[in-house]
């Protein structure tokens, strides 16, 4: 069985928002970089948004699974989230 | 060494991203297989940094193509989530290990994977030469989770080690053993590579194996390329795309081998 149409919709929207958001930040950042140091900050923000979009997508999917009482898949989402969180913690510690 | 963000560098990298993104959307690969060798050979990035940048490009391909594939109910979110448990774990472990592997070994592994990808695409081209485009998705029941999870673990490992998505490993397994239709398998693989690549990208980023100056224009190009690819997809025969990809990967492999033996990369 596949995820509900509602889950698909929200997961897709999260990905789209993340993609468009980081695209906008990066384009503005690239144009601004020669003129102001703030350009580099925008580029960094764009890349960070890009990197956390998959994390947000997991949270949204897990939330939707829980709402629809598909606890097994909510748990799977939580597991993926835990692995990503471990990677994040390791990267900060390094 | 930090490179300056010159207009020429920006334009060059954005064009490479455009090409990789178009390929990614058309052939269902993350584009890392093209981006890493180009960054190493022509932009002077060390292997580890090139992989860190490539991982970011893979996330971009994934988010851009998957948003459409999920909303059109082609990518299977549940299956993807299950496989991600294995891919992200493999990616996490491999990304940490990569920090202890020297550049030349990593370059050699990359060359091997390039050749495998070329072979895998050639085989896919051969089998798809007579298959018409599937407009509707047939009903399916996912089978053989055990094998699927094992393959995903390996794919995740390669992703964390080499900065690729791992589609050439996952897609055939989903198709042949898990009995998932090709379009669903490709779209689901594209969905999962974002999570896989992000997991290892955290580690590379934290280790400093990354270059913002290279990543930013590349990603802009990748986003544009995915849009181009998505629009071209219904009009271009996948056979020609696969064959083109075979030529590109073989060419990159030859270049990499040559530069490896002369000691120019690593």
Coordinates of C-alpha atoms in Angstrom, one line a residue:
Chain A
X1 CA 0.0 0.0 0.0
X2 CA 1.1 3.5 -0.7
X3 CA 1.0 6.7 1.4
X4 CA -2.2 8.7 1.3
X5 CA -2.7 11.4 -1.3
X6 CA -2.6 13.9 1.5
X7 CA 0.7 12.7 2.7
X8 CA 2.1 12.9 -0.8
X9 CA 0.8 16.4 -1.1
X10 CA 2.4 17.7 2.0
X11 CA 5.7 15.9 1.5
X12 CA 5.9 17.3 -2.1
X13 CA 5.1 20.8 -0.9
X14 CA 7.9 20.6 1.7
X15 CA 10.4 19.6 -0.9
X16 CA 9.2 22.3 -3.3
X17 CA 9.3 25.0 -0.6
X18 CA 12.9 24.0 0.3
X19 CA 14.0 23.8 -3.3
X20 CA 12.5 27.1 -4.3
X21 CA 13.6 28.8 -1.1
X22 CA 17.3 27.8 -1.5
X23 CA 17.3 28.5 -5.2
X24 CA 16.1 32.1 -4.5
X25 CA 18.7 32.6 -1.7
X26 CA 21.5 31.3 -3.9
X27 CA 20.5 33.4 -7.0
X28 CA 20.3 36.6 -4.9
X29 CA 23.5 35.7 -3.1
X30 CA 25.4 35.1 -6.3
X31 CA 24.3 38.4 -7.7
X32 CA 25.0 40.3 -4.5
X33 CA 28.4 38.7 -3.7
X34 CA 30.5 41.0 -5.8
X35 CA 29.0 44.1 -4.1
X36 CA 28.4 43.2 -0.5
X37 CA 29.8 40.6 2.0
X38 CA 26.1 39.9 2.9
X39 CA 26.1 37.9 -0.4
X40 CA 28.2 35.1 1.1
X41 CA 25.8 34.9 4.1
X42 CA 22.9 34.4 1.7
X43 CA 24.8 31.7 -0.1
X44 CA 25.5 29.9 3.2
X45 CA 21.9 30.2 4.2
X46 CA 20.8 28.8 0.8
X47 CA 23.0 25.8 1.2
X48 CA 21.9 25.2 4.8
X49 CA 18.2 25.3 3.7
X50 CA 19.0 22.8 1.0
X51 CA 20.7 20.5 3.5
X52 CA 17.8 20.6 6.0
X53 CA 15.0 20.2 3.4
X54 CA 15.3 16.4 3.5
X55 CA 15.1 16.5 7.3
X56 CA 12.0 18.7 7.2
X57 CA 10.6 16.2 4.7
X58 CA 11.1 13.3 7.1
X59 CA 9.4 15.2 9.9
X60 CA 6.4 16.1 7.7
X61 CA 6.0 12.6 6.5
X62 CA 6.4 11.1 10.0
X63 CA 3.8 13.6 11.3
X64 CA 1.4 12.6 8.5
X65 CA 1.9 8.9 9.1
X66 CA 1.2 9.4 12.9
X67 CA -2.0 11.5 12.1
X68 CA -3.2 8.7 9.9
X69 CA -2.5 6.1 12.6
X70 CA 0.2 4.4 10.5
X71 CA 2.4 4.1 13.5
X72 CA 4.8 1.6 11.9
X73 CA 5.8 4.1 9.3
X74 CA 5.8 7.0 11.8
X75 CA 8.3 4.9 13.7
X76 CA 10.4 4.3 10.6
X77 CA 10.5 8.1 10.0
X78 CA 11.6 8.6 13.5
X79 CA 14.4 6.1 13.0
X80 CA 15.6 7.9 9.8
X81 CA 15.4 11.2 11.7
X82 CA 17.5 9.7 14.5
X83 CA 20.2 8.7 12.1
X84 CA 20.3 12.1 10.5
X85 CA 20.4 13.7 13.9
X86 CA 23.4 11.5 14.8
X87 CA 25.2 12.7 11.6
X88 CA 24.5 16.3 12.6
X89 CA 25.8 15.8 16.1
X90 CA 28.9 14.1 14.8
X91 CA 29.5 17.0 12.4
X92 CA 29.2 19.6 15.2
X93 CA 31.5 17.6 17.5
X94 CA 34.1 17.2 14.9
Chain B
X1 CA 43.1 27.6 -0.7
X2 CA 39.8 29.4 -1.1
X3 CA 38.8 30.2 -4.7
X4 CA 37.3 33.6 -5.5
X5 CA 33.8 33.7 -6.8
X6 CA 34.5 35.2 -10.2
X7 CA 31.8 35.6 -12.9
X8 CA 33.6 33.1 -15.1
X9 CA 33.8 30.5 -12.3
X10 CA 30.1 31.1 -11.5
X11 CA 29.1 30.7 -15.1
X12 CA 31.2 27.6 -15.7
X13 CA 29.9 25.8 -12.6
X14 CA 26.3 26.8 -13.2
X15 CA 26.6 25.3 -16.7
X16 CA 28.0 22.0 -15.3
X17 CA 25.2 22.0 -12.8
X18 CA 22.7 22.6 -15.6
X19 CA 24.0 19.6 -17.5
X20 CA 24.2 17.4 -14.5
X21 CA 20.7 18.4 -13.4
X22 CA 19.2 17.8 -16.8
X23 CA 20.8 14.3 -16.9
X24 CA 19.7 13.7 -13.4
X25 CA 16.1 14.4 -14.2
X26 CA 16.1 12.5 -17.4
X27 CA 18.1 9.4 -16.5
X28 CA 17.3 9.2 -12.8
X29 CA 20.8 9.7 -11.5
X30 CA 21.9 12.3 -8.9
X31 CA 24.5 13.9 -11.1
X32 CA 27.2 13.3 -8.6
X33 CA 28.9 10.8 -10.9
X34 CA 29.5 13.7 -13.3
X35 CA 30.2 16.5 -10.9
X36 CA 32.8 14.9 -8.7
X37 CA 35.3 14.0 -11.4
X38 CA 34.9 17.5 -13.1
X39 CA 35.6 19.3 -9.9
X40 CA 38.6 17.1 -9.2
X41 CA 40.1 17.3 -12.7
X42 CA 39.3 20.8 -13.8
X43 CA 38.7 22.9 -10.7
X44 CA 41.6 21.5 -8.6
X45 CA 39.4 20.5 -5.7
X46 CA 40.8 17.7 -3.5
X47 CA 38.8 14.4 -3.7
X48 CA 37.1 14.9 -0.3
X49 CA 36.0 18.5 -1.0
X50 CA 34.7 17.5 -4.4
X51 CA 32.6 14.8 -2.8
X52 CA 31.2 17.2 -0.2
X53 CA 30.2 19.6 -3.0
X54 CA 28.8 16.8 -5.1
X55 CA 26.6 15.6 -2.2
X56 CA 25.0 19.1 -2.1
X57 CA 24.2 18.9 -5.8
X58 CA 22.7 15.4 -5.2
X59 CA 20.3 16.9 -2.6
X60 CA 19.3 19.6 -5.1
X61 CA 18.5 17.1 -7.8
X62 CA 16.5 15.0 -5.3
X63 CA 14.4 17.9 -3.9
X64 CA 13.7 19.4 -7.3
X65 CA 12.7 16.1 -9.1
X66 CA 11.1 14.4 -6.1
X67 CA 8.7 17.3 -5.2
X68 CA 7.1 16.7 -8.6
X69 CA 7.2 12.9 -8.5
X70 CA 5.7 12.8 -5.0
X71 CA 2.9 15.1 -5.8
X72 CA 2.1 13.2 -9.0
X73 CA 2.0 10.0 -6.8
X74 CA 4.8 8.3 -8.8
X75 CA 7.4 8.2 -6.0
X76 CA 6.4 5.8 -3.2
X77 CA 6.9 7.7 0.1
X78 CA 6.4 4.7 2.3
X79 CA 8.8 2.5 0.4
X80 CA 11.3 5.3 0.2
X81 CA 11.1 5.9 4.0
X82 CA 11.8 2.2 4.7
X83 CA 14.8 2.1 2.4
X84 CA 16.1 5.4 3.8
X85 CA 16.5 3.6 7.1
X86 CA 19.2 1.5 5.4
X87 CA 20.6 4.2 3.0
X88 CA 21.1 6.9 5.7
X89 CA 22.7 4.4 8.1
X90 CA 25.1 3.2 5.4
X91 CA 25.8 6.9 4.4
X92 CA 26.5 7.9 8.0
X93 CA 29.0 5.1 8.6
X94 CA 30.7 5.5 5.2
X95 CA 31.0 9.3 5.5
X96 CA 32.8 8.9 8.8
X97 CA 35.1 6.2 7.3
X98 CA 35.8 8.4 4.3
X99 CA 37.6 10.9 6.6
X100 CA 40.2 8.2 7.2
X101 CA 40.7 7.1 3.6
X102 CA 43.4 8.7 1.6
X103 CA 42.6 10.7 -1.5
X104 CA 44.1 8.2 -4.0
X105 CA 42.2 5.3 -2.7
X106 CA 39.0 7.3 -2.8
X107 CA 39.8 8.3 -6.4
X108 CA 40.4 4.7 -7.4
X109 CA 37.1 3.6 -5.8
X110 CA 35.4 6.4 -7.7
X111 CA 36.9 5.2 -11.0
X112 CA 35.6 1.7 -10.3
X113 CA 32.1 3.1 -9.6
X114 CA 32.2 5.2 -12.8
X115 CA 32.9 2.1 -14.8
X116 CA 30.1 0.2 -13.0
X117 CA 27.7 3.0 -13.7
X118 CA 28.6 3.0 -17.4
X119 CA 28.0 -0.7 -17.5
X120 CA 24.8 -0.5 -15.6
X121 CA 23.5 2.3 -17.9
X122 CA 24.5 0.4 -21.0
X123 CA 22.6 -2.7 -19.8
X124 CA 19.6 -0.5 -19.0
X125 CA 19.8 1.0 -22.5
X126 CA 19.9 -2.4 -24.0
X127 CA 16.9 -3.7 -22.1
X128 CA 14.9 -0.5 -22.7
X129 CA 15.5 -0.3 -26.4
X130 CA 12.1 -1.9 -27.3
X131 CA 10.1 -1.0 -24.2
X132 CA 7.5 1.8 -24.8
X133 CA 7.1 4.6 -22.3
X134 CA 4.8 3.5 -19.5
X135 CA 2.1 6.1 -19.1
X136 CA 0.2 4.4 -16.3
X137 CA 1.7 2.8 -13.3
X138 CA 0.6 -0.8 -12.9
X139 CA -0.5 -1.9 -9.4
X140 CA 2.3 -3.6 -7.5
X141 CA 3.0 -5.2 -4.2
X142 CA 6.5 -4.6 -2.8
X143 CA 8.4 -7.8 -2.3
X144 CA 11.7 -8.9 -0.8
X145 CA 12.3 -6.1 1.6
X146 CA 15.3 -8.0 3.0
X147 CA 17.3 -7.8 -0.2
X148 CA 16.1 -4.2 -0.8
X149 CA 17.3 -3.1 2.6
X150 CA 20.7 -4.8 2.1
X151 CA 21.1 -3.2 -1.4
X152 CA 20.1 0.2 0.1
X153 CA 22.7 -0.2 2.9
X154 CA 25.4 -0.7 0.2
X155 CA 24.0 2.2 -1.9
X156 CA 24.0 4.4 1.1
X157 CA 27.6 3.4 1.8
X158 CA 28.7 4.3 -1.7
X159 CA 26.9 7.6 -1.4
X160 CA 28.7 8.6 1.7
X161 CA 32.0 7.4 0.4
X162 CA 31.8 8.8 -3.1
X163 CA 29.3 11.7 -3.1
X164 CA 26.9 10.0 -5.5
X165 CA 23.2 9.2 -5.1
X166 CA 23.4 5.4 -5.5
X167 CA 20.5 5.1 -8.0
X168 CA 22.4 2.6 -10.2
X169 CA 22.4 0.2 -7.3
X170 CA 18.9 0.7 -5.9
X171 CA 16.9 1.0 -9.1
X172 CA 17.8 -2.4 -10.5
X173 CA 17.2 -4.1 -7.2
X174 CA 13.8 -2.4 -6.8
X175 CA 12.9 -3.3 -10.3
X176 CA 14.1 -6.9 -10.5
X177 CA 13.7 -8.2 -6.9
X178 CA 11.2 -6.0 -5.2
X179 CA 8.9 -6.0 -8.2
X180 CA 8.4 -2.2 -8.3
X181 CA 7.6 -0.7 -11.7
X182 CA 10.5 1.1 -13.3
X183 CA 9.1 4.6 -13.1
X184 CA 8.2 4.1 -9.5
X185 CA 11.6 2.7 -8.7
X186 CA 13.4 5.6 -10.4
X187 CA 11.2 8.2 -8.7
X188 CA 11.5 6.6 -5.3
X189 CA 15.3 6.3 -5.7
X190 CA 15.4 10.0 -6.5
X191 CA 13.4 10.7 -3.4
X192 CA 15.7 8.7 -1.1
X193 CA 19.0 10.1 -2.4
X194 CA 18.2 13.5 -0.8
X195 CA 18.0 12.0 2.7
X196 CA 21.0 9.8 2.0
X197 CA 23.2 12.7 0.6
X198 CA 22.1 15.1 3.4
X199 CA 23.1 12.6 6.1
X200 CA 26.7 12.4 4.7
X201 CA 26.7 16.1 3.7
X202 CA 26.4 17.0 7.4
X203 CA 29.6 15.0 8.1
X204 CA 31.5 16.4 5.2
X205 CA 30.4 20.0 6.0
X206 CA 31.4 19.6 9.6
X207 CA 34.8 18.2 8.6
X208 CA 35.4 21.2 6.3
X209 CA 35.3 19.0 3.2
X210 CA 33.2 21.6 1.3
X211 CA 33.5 24.7 -0.8
X212 CA 30.7 27.2 -0.8
X213 CA 32.1 29.1 -3.8
X214 CA 31.8 25.9 -5.9
X215 CA 28.6 24.6 -4.4
X216 CA 26.4 27.7 -4.8
X217 CA 26.6 28.2 -8.6
X218 CA 26.5 24.4 -9.2
X219 CA 23.3 24.1 -7.2
X220 CA 21.6 27.0 -9.1
X221 CA 22.5 25.1 -12.3
X222 CA 21.2 21.8 -11.0
X223 CA 17.9 23.4 -10.1
X224 CA 17.5 24.9 -13.6
X225 CA 18.7 21.6 -15.2
X226 CA 16.1 19.6 -13.3
X227 CA 13.4 21.8 -14.7
X228 CA 14.7 21.5 -18.2
X229 CA 15.0 17.7 -17.8
X230 CA 11.5 17.3 -16.5
X231 CA 10.1 19.2 -19.5
X232 CA 12.3 17.3 -22.0
X233 CA 11.5 13.9 -20.4
X234 CA 8.2 13.2 -22.2
X235 CA 9.8 14.2 -25.6
X236 CA 13.2 12.5 -25.5
X237 CA 13.6 8.7 -25.8
X238 CA 15.3 7.4 -22.7
X239 CA 17.5 5.2 -24.9
X240 CA 19.4 8.1 -26.3
X241 CA 19.8 9.7 -22.8
X242 CA 21.2 6.5 -21.4
X243 CA 23.6 6.1 -24.4
X244 CA 24.8 9.6 -23.9
X245 CA 25.3 9.0 -20.2
X246 CA 27.4 5.9 -21.1
X247 CA 29.6 7.9 -23.3
X248 CA 30.0 10.6 -20.7
X249 CA 30.8 8.2 -17.9
X250 CA 33.3 6.2 -20.0
X251 CA 35.0 9.4 -21.1
X252 CA 35.2 10.6 -17.4
X253 CA 36.6 7.3 -16.3
X254 CA 39.3 7.4 -19.0
X255 CA 40.3 10.9 -18.0
X256 CA 40.3 10.0 -14.3
X257 CA 42.4 6.9 -14.9
X258 CA 44.9 8.9 -17.0
X259 CA 45.2 11.7 -14.4
X260 CA 45.4 9.1 -11.6
X261 CA 48.3 7.3 -13.2
X262 CA 50.2 10.6 -13.8
X263 CA 49.5 11.6 -10.2
X264 CA 47.6 14.7 -11.2
X265 CA 44.6 13.9 -9.0
X266 CA 44.1 12.8 -5.5

